[in-house]
mmCIF file of C-alpha atoms in Angstrom:
data_model
loop_
_atom_site.group_PDB
_atom_site.id
_atom_site.type_symbol
_atom_site.label_atom_id
_atom_site.label_comp_id
_atom_site.label_asym_id
_atom_site.label_seq_id
_atom_site.Cartn_x
_atom_site.Cartn_y
_atom_site.Cartn_z
ATOM 1 C CA UNK A 1 -0.012 0.043 0.046
ATOM 2 C CA UNK A 2 1.468 3.600 -1.086
ATOM 3 C CA UNK A 3 1.585 6.297 1.345
ATOM 4 C CA UNK A 4 -1.523 7.980 2.134
ATOM 5 C CA UNK A 5 -2.364 11.059 0.080
ATOM 6 C CA UNK A 6 -2.498 14.258 2.078
ATOM 7 C CA UNK A 7 -3.240 16.796 -0.568
ATOM 8 C CA UNK A 8 -7.373 16.808 0.928
ATOM 9 C CA UNK A 9 -6.736 16.380 4.546
ATOM 10 C CA UNK A 10 -10.645 17.265 5.127
ATOM 11 C CA UNK A 11 -11.847 14.898 2.372
ATOM 12 C CA UNK A 12 -9.462 12.251 3.773
ATOM 13 C CA UNK A 13 -10.935 13.087 7.602
ATOM 14 C CA UNK A 14 -14.784 12.538 6.576
ATOM 15 C CA UNK A 15 -13.848 9.559 4.083
ATOM 16 C CA UNK A 16 -11.897 7.777 6.422
ATOM 17 C CA UNK A 17 -12.201 8.683 9.876
ATOM 18 C CA UNK A 18 -15.357 10.187 10.555
ATOM 19 C CA UNK A 19 -17.367 7.609 9.060
ATOM 20 C CA UNK A 20 -17.791 5.324 12.071
ATOM 21 C CA UNK A 21 -18.968 8.236 13.740
ATOM 22 C CA UNK A 22 -21.183 8.962 11.345
ATOM 23 C CA UNK A 23 -23.011 5.549 11.233
ATOM 24 C CA UNK A 24 -23.306 5.546 14.631
ATOM 25 C CA UNK A 25 -25.007 8.753 14.581
ATOM 26 C CA UNK A 26 -27.344 7.280 12.129
ATOM 27 C CA UNK A 27 -27.907 4.307 14.208
ATOM 28 C CA UNK A 28 -29.459 7.017 17.462
ATOM 29 C CA UNK A 29 -30.916 9.570 15.195
ATOM 30 C CA UNK A 30 -31.798 8.166 12.347
ATOM 31 C CA UNK A 31 -32.320 10.420 9.019
ATOM 32 C CA UNK A 32 -35.315 11.903 8.868
ATOM 33 C CA UNK A 33 -37.829 14.141 6.992
ATOM 34 C CA UNK A 34 -36.927 18.370 8.123
ATOM 35 C CA UNK A 35 -40.882 18.567 8.773
ATOM 36 C CA UNK A 36 -42.543 15.934 9.386
ATOM 37 C CA UNK A 37 -39.970 13.573 10.957
ATOM 38 C CA UNK A 38 -40.810 10.340 8.551
ATOM 39 C CA UNK A 39 -37.464 8.086 7.737
ATOM 40 C CA UNK A 40 -35.737 9.268 4.828
ATOM 41 C CA UNK A 41 -32.225 8.445 3.170
ATOM 42 C CA UNK A 42 -30.229 11.159 4.221
ATOM 43 C CA UNK A 43 -30.238 14.170 7.183
ATOM 44 C CA UNK A 44 -31.211 17.871 6.195
ATOM 45 C CA UNK A 45 -33.976 16.393 3.666
ATOM 46 C CA UNK A 46 -37.337 16.120 2.960
ATOM 47 C CA UNK A 47 -39.299 12.939 2.489
ATOM 48 C CA UNK A 48 -41.416 12.606 -1.297
ATOM 49 C CA UNK A 49 -44.668 14.037 -0.120
ATOM 50 C CA UNK A 50 -43.310 16.978 1.857
ATOM 51 C CA UNK A 51 -41.155 17.982 -1.234
ATOM 52 C CA UNK A 52 -44.050 17.850 -3.658
ATOM 53 C CA UNK A 53 -45.871 20.365 -1.192
ATOM 54 C CA UNK A 54 -43.114 22.770 -1.766
ATOM 55 C CA UNK A 55 -44.073 25.596 -4.292
ATOM 56 C CA UNK A 56 -40.427 27.297 -5.238
ATOM 57 C CA UNK A 57 -40.862 30.539 -7.233
ATOM 58 C CA UNK A 58 -39.559 30.261 -10.660
ATOM 59 C CA UNK A 59 -39.573 32.552 -13.773
ATOM 60 C CA UNK A 60 -41.937 34.111 -15.206
ATOM 61 C CA UNK A 61 -42.065 36.730 -12.179
ATOM 62 C CA UNK A 62 -42.058 40.387 -11.586
ATOM 63 C CA UNK A 63 -38.557 41.991 -12.192
ATOM 64 C CA UNK A 64 -39.098 43.969 -8.769
ATOM 65 C CA UNK A 65 -41.084 42.546 -6.733
ATOM 66 C CA UNK A 66 -40.424 38.639 -7.729
ATOM 67 C CA UNK A 67 -44.257 37.714 -7.538
ATOM 68 C CA UNK A 68 -45.104 35.229 -10.391
ATOM 69 C CA UNK A 69 -46.802 35.412 -12.942
ATOM 70 C CA UNK A 70 -49.091 32.980 -14.457
ATOM 71 C CA UNK A 71 -47.842 33.142 -17.727
ATOM 72 C CA UNK A 72 -44.967 34.374 -19.532
ATOM 73 C CA UNK A 73 -45.653 38.386 -20.504
ATOM 74 C CA UNK A 74 -41.820 38.760 -21.818
ATOM 75 C CA UNK A 75 -38.577 40.076 -20.201
ATOM 76 C CA UNK A 76 -38.536 43.141 -17.765
ATOM 77 C CA UNK A 77 -42.083 42.881 -17.170
ATOM 78 C CA UNK A 78 -43.192 44.547 -13.587
ATOM 79 C CA UNK A 79 -46.626 43.766 -11.898
ATOM 80 C CA UNK A 80 -48.936 46.769 -11.309
ATOM 81 C CA UNK A 81 -48.031 46.471 -7.695
ATOM 82 C CA UNK A 82 -44.439 47.650 -8.494
ATOM 83 C CA UNK A 83 -45.471 50.518 -10.939
ATOM 84 C CA UNK A 84 -48.078 51.920 -8.561
ATOM 85 C CA UNK A 85 -46.208 51.446 -5.133
ATOM 86 C CA UNK A 86 -42.354 51.087 -5.852
ATOM 87 C CA UNK A 87 -40.736 49.685 -3.022
ATOM 88 C CA UNK A 88 -37.374 51.538 -1.695
ATOM 89 C CA UNK A 89 -35.086 48.207 -2.710
ATOM 90 C CA UNK A 90 -34.521 47.275 -5.834
ATOM 91 C CA UNK A 91 -35.690 44.324 -6.378
ATOM 92 C CA UNK A 92 -37.125 41.163 -4.069
ATOM 93 C CA UNK A 93 -36.132 37.354 -4.504
ATOM 94 C CA UNK A 94 -37.675 34.819 -2.544
ATOM 95 C CA UNK A 95 -37.392 30.817 -2.686
ATOM 96 C CA UNK A 96 -40.499 29.384 -2.151
ATOM 97 C CA UNK A 97 -44.445 30.193 -1.086
ATOM 98 C CA UNK A 98 -44.933 30.694 2.495
ATOM 99 C CA UNK A 99 -47.228 27.624 3.031
ATOM 100 C CA UNK A 100 -47.248 24.009 3.969
ATOM 101 C CA UNK A 101 -43.742 22.233 4.266
ATOM 102 C CA UNK A 102 -42.058 25.862 3.993
ATOM 103 C CA UNK A 103 -44.055 27.632 6.715
ATOM 104 C CA UNK A 104 -43.180 24.466 8.696
ATOM 105 C CA UNK A 105 -39.746 25.078 8.167
ATOM 106 C CA UNK A 106 -40.165 28.506 9.102
ATOM 107 C CA UNK A 107 -41.286 28.070 12.176
ATOM 108 C CA UNK A 108 -38.875 25.497 12.963
ATOM 109 C CA UNK A 109 -36.093 27.776 12.378
ATOM 110 C CA UNK A 110 -37.783 30.823 14.220
ATOM 111 C CA UNK A 111 -40.024 29.319 17.363
ATOM 112 C CA UNK A 112 -38.458 25.847 17.860
ATOM 113 C CA UNK A 113 -34.694 26.261 17.659
ATOM 114 C CA UNK A 114 -34.286 24.301 14.299
ATOM 115 C CA UNK A 115 -31.026 26.058 13.442
ATOM 116 C CA UNK A 116 -30.131 22.586 11.773
ATOM 117 C CA UNK A 117 -32.811 23.596 9.140
ATOM 118 C CA UNK A 118 -30.363 27.041 8.247
ATOM 119 C CA UNK A 119 -28.068 25.330 6.187
ATOM 120 C CA UNK A 120 -30.439 23.820 3.584
ATOM 121 C CA UNK A 121 -32.645 27.112 3.495
ATOM 122 C CA UNK A 122 -29.647 29.071 3.077
ATOM 123 C CA UNK A 123 -29.009 26.785 -0.158
ATOM 124 C CA UNK A 124 -32.405 27.313 -1.464
ATOM 125 C CA UNK A 125 -31.973 31.006 -0.987
ATOM 126 C CA UNK A 126 -28.910 31.444 -3.005
ATOM 127 C CA UNK A 127 -30.611 29.327 -5.830
ATOM 128 C CA UNK A 128 -33.366 31.886 -5.743
ATOM 129 C CA UNK A 129 -31.124 34.919 -5.666
ATOM 130 C CA UNK A 130 -31.252 35.062 -9.753
ATOM 131 C CA UNK A 131 -27.494 35.825 -9.406
ATOM 132 C CA UNK A 132 -27.722 39.223 -6.769
ATOM 133 C CA UNK A 133 -25.523 37.051 -4.218
ATOM 134 C CA UNK A 134 -22.845 36.234 -6.596
ATOM 135 C CA UNK A 135 -22.519 40.076 -7.680
ATOM 136 C CA UNK A 136 -23.035 42.039 -4.269
ATOM 137 C CA UNK A 137 -20.273 43.557 -1.946
ATOM 138 C CA UNK A 138 -21.955 41.721 1.247
ATOM 139 C CA UNK A 139 -24.894 40.373 2.872
ATOM 140 C CA UNK A 140 -26.918 42.142 5.568
ATOM 141 C CA UNK A 141 -29.440 39.847 7.907
ATOM 142 C CA UNK A 142 -32.520 41.948 9.130
ATOM 143 C CA UNK A 143 -31.594 42.545 12.661
ATOM 144 C CA UNK A 144 -33.475 41.584 16.010
ATOM 145 C CA UNK A 145 -33.656 44.170 18.699
ATOM 146 C CA UNK A 146 -31.285 43.633 21.771
ATOM 147 C CA UNK A 147 -33.984 42.692 23.883
ATOM 148 C CA UNK A 148 -35.833 40.218 21.561
ATOM 149 C CA UNK A 149 -31.832 38.718 20.793
ATOM 150 C CA UNK A 150 -31.697 38.102 24.522
ATOM 151 C CA UNK A 151 -35.121 36.063 24.665
ATOM 152 C CA UNK A 152 -34.975 34.303 21.497
ATOM 153 C CA UNK A 153 -30.986 34.045 21.624
ATOM 154 C CA UNK A 154 -30.592 34.349 18.179
ATOM 155 C CA UNK A 155 -31.634 35.922 14.844
ATOM 156 C CA UNK A 156 -33.269 33.619 12.330
ATOM 157 C CA UNK A 157 -32.079 35.951 9.495
ATOM 158 C CA UNK A 158 -28.646 35.980 10.566
ATOM 159 C CA UNK A 159 -28.376 32.281 10.631
ATOM 160 C CA UNK A 160 -29.848 32.116 7.238
ATOM 161 C CA UNK A 161 -27.201 34.836 5.829
ATOM 162 C CA UNK A 162 -24.418 33.433 7.810
ATOM 163 C CA UNK A 163 -24.780 30.050 5.866
ATOM 164 C CA UNK A 164 -25.411 31.829 2.587
ATOM 165 C CA UNK A 165 -22.033 33.842 3.471
ATOM 166 C CA UNK A 166 -20.342 30.391 4.198
ATOM 167 C CA UNK A 167 -21.826 28.927 0.394
ATOM 168 C CA UNK A 168 -21.117 32.271 -1.727
ATOM 169 C CA UNK A 169 -17.995 33.307 0.151
ATOM 170 C CA UNK A 170 -19.142 36.952 0.455
ATOM 171 C CA UNK A 171 -18.853 38.896 3.214
ATOM 172 C CA UNK A 172 -21.507 39.074 6.084
ATOM 173 C CA UNK A 173 -22.233 42.334 7.858
ATOM 174 C CA UNK A 174 -23.924 41.064 11.288
ATOM 175 C CA UNK A 175 -23.920 43.935 13.028
ATOM 176 C CA UNK A 176 -23.923 46.869 10.348
ATOM 177 C CA UNK A 177 -27.403 47.596 10.518
ATOM 178 C CA UNK A 178 -28.954 47.821 13.974
ATOM 179 C CA UNK A 179 -32.824 47.844 15.206
ATOM 180 C CA UNK A 180 -32.696 50.578 17.529
ATOM 181 C CA UNK A 181 -36.232 50.828 18.249
ATOM 182 C CA UNK A 182 -38.126 47.978 19.822
ATOM 183 C CA UNK A 183 -41.271 46.863 17.728
ATOM 184 C CA UNK A 184 -44.322 44.875 18.487
ATOM 185 C CA UNK A 185 -44.635 41.645 16.574
ATOM 186 C CA UNK A 186 -45.652 41.911 13.288
ATOM 187 C CA UNK A 187 -47.978 38.635 13.476
ATOM 188 C CA UNK A 188 -51.393 40.051 13.488
ATOM 189 C CA UNK A 189 -50.989 43.238 12.491
ATOM 190 C CA UNK A 190 -52.282 44.806 9.288
ATOM 191 C CA UNK A 191 -50.219 46.329 6.474
ATOM 192 C CA UNK A 192 -50.563 49.887 7.724
ATOM 193 C CA UNK A 193 -49.690 48.807 11.525
ATOM 194 C CA UNK A 194 -47.124 46.926 10.148
ATOM 195 C CA UNK A 195 -45.093 50.373 8.718
ATOM 196 C CA UNK A 196 -46.274 52.355 11.744
ATOM 197 C CA UNK A 197 -44.814 49.827 13.706
ATOM 198 C CA UNK A 198 -40.949 49.246 11.877
ATOM 199 C CA UNK A 199 -40.810 53.333 11.360
ATOM 200 C CA UNK A 200 -37.567 54.731 12.319
ATOM 201 C CA UNK A 201 -36.464 51.131 13.874
ATOM 202 C CA UNK A 202 -32.997 50.657 12.120
ATOM 203 C CA UNK A 203 -29.904 52.906 12.051
ATOM 204 C CA UNK A 204 -25.977 52.513 10.350
ATOM 205 C CA UNK A 205 -23.727 51.282 13.668
ATOM 206 C CA UNK A 206 -21.410 54.333 14.417
ATOM 207 C CA UNK A 207 -18.243 53.503 12.176
ATOM 208 C CA UNK A 208 -19.812 51.276 9.727
ATOM 209 C CA UNK A 209 -20.768 54.227 6.824
ATOM 210 C CA UNK A 210 -18.383 52.815 4.616
ATOM 211 C CA UNK A 211 -19.878 49.562 4.954
ATOM 212 C CA UNK A 212 -22.779 50.584 3.047
ATOM 213 C CA UNK A 213 -21.726 53.466 1.050
ATOM 214 C CA UNK A 214 -21.526 52.589 -2.686
ATOM 215 C CA UNK A 215 -22.233 48.889 -2.129
ATOM 216 C CA UNK A 216 -24.541 46.663 -3.549
ATOM 217 C CA UNK A 217 -26.479 44.817 -1.002
ATOM 218 C CA UNK A 218 -28.100 41.722 -0.379
ATOM 219 C CA UNK A 219 -30.690 42.060 2.792
ATOM 220 C CA UNK A 220 -31.789 38.789 4.312
ATOM 221 C CA UNK A 221 -34.816 37.946 5.831
ATOM 222 C CA UNK A 222 -36.871 34.593 6.639
ATOM 223 C CA UNK A 223 -40.408 35.599 5.491
ATOM 224 C CA UNK A 224 -41.435 38.643 3.312
ATOM 225 C CA UNK A 225 -45.425 39.175 4.224
ATOM 226 C CA UNK A 226 -46.147 42.684 3.966
ATOM 227 C CA UNK A 227 -42.913 44.281 3.112
ATOM 228 C CA UNK A 228 -42.817 46.519 6.137
ATOM 229 C CA UNK A 229 -39.947 45.694 8.030
ATOM 230 C CA UNK A 230 -37.980 44.750 4.832
ATOM 231 C CA UNK A 231 -38.877 48.314 3.396
ATOM 232 C CA UNK A 232 -37.879 50.135 6.775
ATOM 233 C CA UNK A 233 -34.473 48.645 6.684
ATOM 234 C CA UNK A 234 -33.964 49.305 2.933
ATOM 235 C CA UNK A 235 -34.620 53.245 3.380
ATOM 236 C CA UNK A 236 -31.707 53.152 6.003
ATOM 237 C CA UNK A 237 -29.380 51.123 3.686
ATOM 238 C CA UNK A 238 -30.465 53.812 1.161
ATOM 239 C CA UNK A 239 -30.030 56.996 3.197
ATOM 240 C CA UNK A 240 -26.852 55.479 4.418
ATOM 241 C CA UNK A 241 -25.429 55.382 0.229
ATOM 242 C CA UNK A 242 -26.289 51.988 -0.917
ATOM 243 C CA UNK A 243 -26.234 51.564 -4.374
ATOM 244 C CA UNK A 244 -28.148 48.536 -5.190
ATOM 245 C CA UNK A 245 -30.202 46.637 -2.643
ATOM 246 C CA UNK A 246 -31.598 42.818 -3.269
ATOM 247 C CA UNK A 247 -34.135 41.735 -0.526
ATOM 248 C CA UNK A 248 -33.781 37.650 -0.515
ATOM 249 C CA UNK A 249 -36.170 35.891 1.701
ATOM 250 C CA UNK A 250 -36.684 32.357 2.115
ATOM 251 C CA UNK A 251 -40.376 32.204 2.086
ATOM 252 C CA UNK A 252 -42.706 34.664 0.509
ATOM 253 C CA UNK A 253 -46.565 35.235 1.826
ATOM 254 C CA UNK A 254 -48.567 34.752 -1.590
ATOM 255 C CA UNK A 255 -51.804 33.533 -2.600
ATOM 256 C CA UNK A 256 -51.592 32.506 -6.433
ATOM 257 C CA UNK A 257 -49.560 33.471 -9.304
ATOM 258 C CA UNK A 258 -51.017 37.047 -10.892
#
C-alpha cells in the first residue's frame, strides 16, 4: 500500500476517520424528514410528500417584486403593484411560497430553535437569488432588537445569512445594520400598522457607514409578508448610500400567481 495522499486532508478525514461516528449517529438519530419526521435516506432532507408540497418561485415573475406570473409576458415585465408602489429596494427574490412544508420549516427555525435547518434553507435562497448574491458586495441580515435577541438567543435571519456567506464566499455584515427601536410583533398586524410599527426602527452602526456607501447589498430575512420590515431597513440602507439593494427571503406570503 502506498503512502496516504494528504493533498485533501479534510476529505480524507471525512471519508476514513469520521465514517464510523457518522454511522453511529445514524443509528441513534436516524435520518428523517425535516418537516414531518418520517424516515428518509439522508439528513437535512424532505420526504417525497413534503417535497411535492413546496411551491418554489420560478420565472416568469415581476422583475422588482418577484411576484410570479401565471403566463410568460416577456422580459422586464413589472407587476401592477410594483408600478403603483415602487419599493425602496431594487428587487425582491424569495425561494418559495409561505405555505405547507415551507411554513413548517420557517416556524421550526424561528420558534423551535431548529438551527440545523438553516443550511438547507440558505442553499435554496442562494439558488433563488437570481445572481444577486454572486454580484453583491455584502450580505446583511435584518437585525433583532437587543431585548428580543436576549429572549430568543439567536436571530433567524442572521443564521440564514451566515450560511449563505459560507456557501457564497461573500462578506457577512452582521452588526452593520441595527434595530434601535423595540417594535411589537408584526404577526396579526395589518399592512398600515406594520408600517407604523417599524418606522424609524433601524440605523447604521456608528463607524460602519463605509460598509454601505456605494455598495451592492443583499438584505436577508426569513419571510416576506407585507414588506414593511424590509422596506424600513432598505430606507436606512439607501439613506446611508447603498448603490443597489436586493431583498432575499426564504419564504414569501402569496396567494396565487397573477
